[in-house]
Short mmCIF file of C-alpha atoms in Angstrom, two decimals:
data_model
loop_
_atom_site.label_atom_id
_atom_site.label_comp_id
_atom_site.label_asym_id
_atom_site.label_seq_id
_atom_site.Cartn_x
_atom_site.Cartn_y
_atom_site.Cartn_z
CA GLN A 1 105.85 162.05 100.01
CA VAL A 2 107.94 160.92 97.06
CA GLN A 3 106.69 158.44 94.51
CA LEU A 4 109.28 156.36 92.67
CA VAL A 5 108.61 154.33 89.52
CA GLU A 6 111.22 152.10 87.97
CA SER A 7 111.40 151.04 84.35
CA GLY A 8 113.83 149.44 81.96
CA GLY A 9 114.05 145.92 83.26
CA GLY A 10 113.82 142.89 81.07
CA LEU A 11 115.53 139.79 79.74
CA VAL A 12 119.05 140.00 78.40
CA GLN A 13 121.86 137.52 77.62
CA ALA A 14 124.95 137.37 79.65
CA GLY A 15 127.39 140.08 78.54
CA GLY A 16 124.61 142.38 77.51
CA SER A 17 123.42 145.72 78.85
CA LEU A 18 120.32 147.26 80.31
CA ARG A 19 119.53 150.75 81.53
CA LEU A 20 117.16 151.12 84.42
CA SER A 21 115.39 154.44 85.11
CA CYS A 22 113.63 155.69 88.16
CA ALA A 23 111.15 158.55 87.81
CA ALA A 24 110.46 160.59 90.95
CA SER A 25 107.49 162.77 91.72
CA GLY A 26 106.40 164.60 94.82
CA ARG A 27 108.76 166.54 96.96
CA THR A 28 111.99 168.16 95.86
CA PHE A 29 113.92 165.41 94.15
CA SER A 30 117.09 167.37 94.04
CA ASN A 31 117.39 167.31 97.85
CA TYR A 32 117.27 163.51 97.97
CA ALA A 33 119.97 160.94 97.94
CA MET A 34 119.06 158.06 95.61
CA ALA A 35 120.05 154.47 95.47
CA TRP A 36 119.51 151.16 93.77
CA PHE A 37 119.06 147.92 95.61
CA ARG A 38 118.29 144.44 94.31
CA GLN A 39 116.75 141.26 95.58
CA ALA A 40 117.41 137.91 93.98
CA PRO A 41 115.05 134.92 94.61
CA GLY A 42 115.60 133.46 98.02
CA LYS A 43 118.03 136.19 99.02
CA GLU A 44 117.86 139.37 101.06
CA ARG A 45 117.74 142.71 99.38
CA GLU A 46 121.26 144.15 98.85
CA PHE A 47 122.77 147.52 98.03
CA VAL A 48 123.92 148.11 94.46
CA ALA A 49 124.70 151.81 94.01
CA ALA A 50 123.94 155.23 95.48
CA ILE A 51 124.34 158.86 94.48
CA SER A 52 124.17 162.03 96.50
CA TRP A 53 121.65 164.78 95.80
CA GLY A 54 124.20 166.75 93.74
CA GLY A 55 125.83 163.76 92.15
CA GLY A 56 129.20 164.47 93.74
CA SER A 57 129.27 161.39 95.92
CA ILE A 58 128.74 157.98 94.31
CA HIS A 59 129.07 154.57 95.86
CA TYR A 60 128.95 151.09 94.42
CA ALA A 61 128.83 147.57 95.77
CA ASP A 62 132.05 145.73 95.00
CA PHE A 63 130.30 143.23 92.76
CA VAL A 64 129.14 145.92 90.30
CA LYS A 65 132.21 148.22 90.22
CA GLY A 66 133.38 148.77 86.68
CA ARG A 67 130.15 147.35 85.22
CA PHE A 68 127.31 149.55 86.54
CA THR A 69 127.04 153.33 86.51
CA ILE A 70 124.54 155.36 88.48
CA SER A 71 123.61 158.83 87.37
CA ARG A 72 120.84 161.36 87.95
CA ASP A 73 119.18 164.25 86.16
CA ASN A 74 117.63 166.62 88.70
CA ALA A 75 116.02 168.68 86.00
CA LYS A 76 114.05 165.56 84.85
CA ASN A 77 113.64 164.05 88.32
CA THR A 78 115.23 160.79 87.26
CA VAL A 79 117.98 158.47 88.43
CA SER A 80 119.45 155.80 86.13
CA LEU A 81 121.49 152.69 86.41
CA GLN A 82 123.45 151.69 83.36
CA MET A 83 124.28 147.99 83.63
CA ASN A 84 126.96 146.55 81.35
CA SER A 85 128.62 143.17 81.14
CA LEU A 86 125.64 141.59 82.86
CA LYS A 87 126.01 138.15 84.48
CA PRO A 88 123.39 135.58 85.38
CA GLU A 89 124.02 136.34 89.02
CA ASP A 90 122.75 139.89 88.38
CA THR A 91 119.28 138.44 87.98
CA ALA A 92 117.05 140.10 90.56
CA VAL A 93 114.29 142.64 91.15
CA TYR A 94 115.91 146.06 91.17
CA TYR A 95 114.51 148.76 93.43
CA CYS A 96 114.95 152.49 93.40
CA ALA A 97 115.06 154.17 96.80
CA GLY A 98 115.33 157.73 98.07
CA ARG A 99 115.98 159.63 101.23
CA PRO A 100 116.38 163.32 102.08
CA GLY A 101 119.90 164.36 102.98
CA SER A 102 123.07 162.30 102.87
CA VAL A 103 123.70 159.18 100.92
CA TYR A 104 123.93 155.80 102.62
CA GLY A 105 124.38 152.20 101.57
CA GLU A 106 122.01 150.73 104.23
CA GLU A 107 118.52 149.71 103.20
CA PHE A 108 116.93 150.86 106.41
CA MET A 109 118.12 154.45 105.87
CA TYR A 110 115.87 154.94 102.83
CA ASP A 111 112.35 156.23 103.28
CA TYR A 112 110.88 155.86 99.79
CA TRP A 113 110.87 152.86 97.51
CA GLY A 114 109.67 151.98 94.06
CA GLN A 115 107.79 148.81 93.19
CA GLY A 116 110.79 147.22 91.53
CA THR A 117 111.65 146.09 88.02
CA GLN A 118 112.71 142.58 87.06
CA VAL A 119 116.10 142.03 85.49
CA THR A 120 116.77 138.55 84.15
CA VAL A 121 120.18 137.57 82.67
CA SER A 122 120.33 134.33 80.75
CA SER A 123 123.50 132.31 80.42
#
């Protein structure tokens, strides 16, 4: 089992920045691909970014390219999402997810999920 706990959400004005963190405990974090998803009110959960276990493979959704950066620190068992140039449409609950092995962008491929952290971007 892997337990994931997100932090760093909050209220920010459009154009601002936030840094989300996900702390992992349990099994060997360094063997896990990690990802961020988000779910806006009334919408389905969608892929945001993912990073392979070693950090050598990184993927972003088109709508965050150039604005968000995913990173991980295997020594600290954490994965982060730096979000810059935030827009009101980025408002959502952001979820951290993990899976052993290869990185994927599909929600159903991830075995472990955090409880989510709210990000609200005001216009």
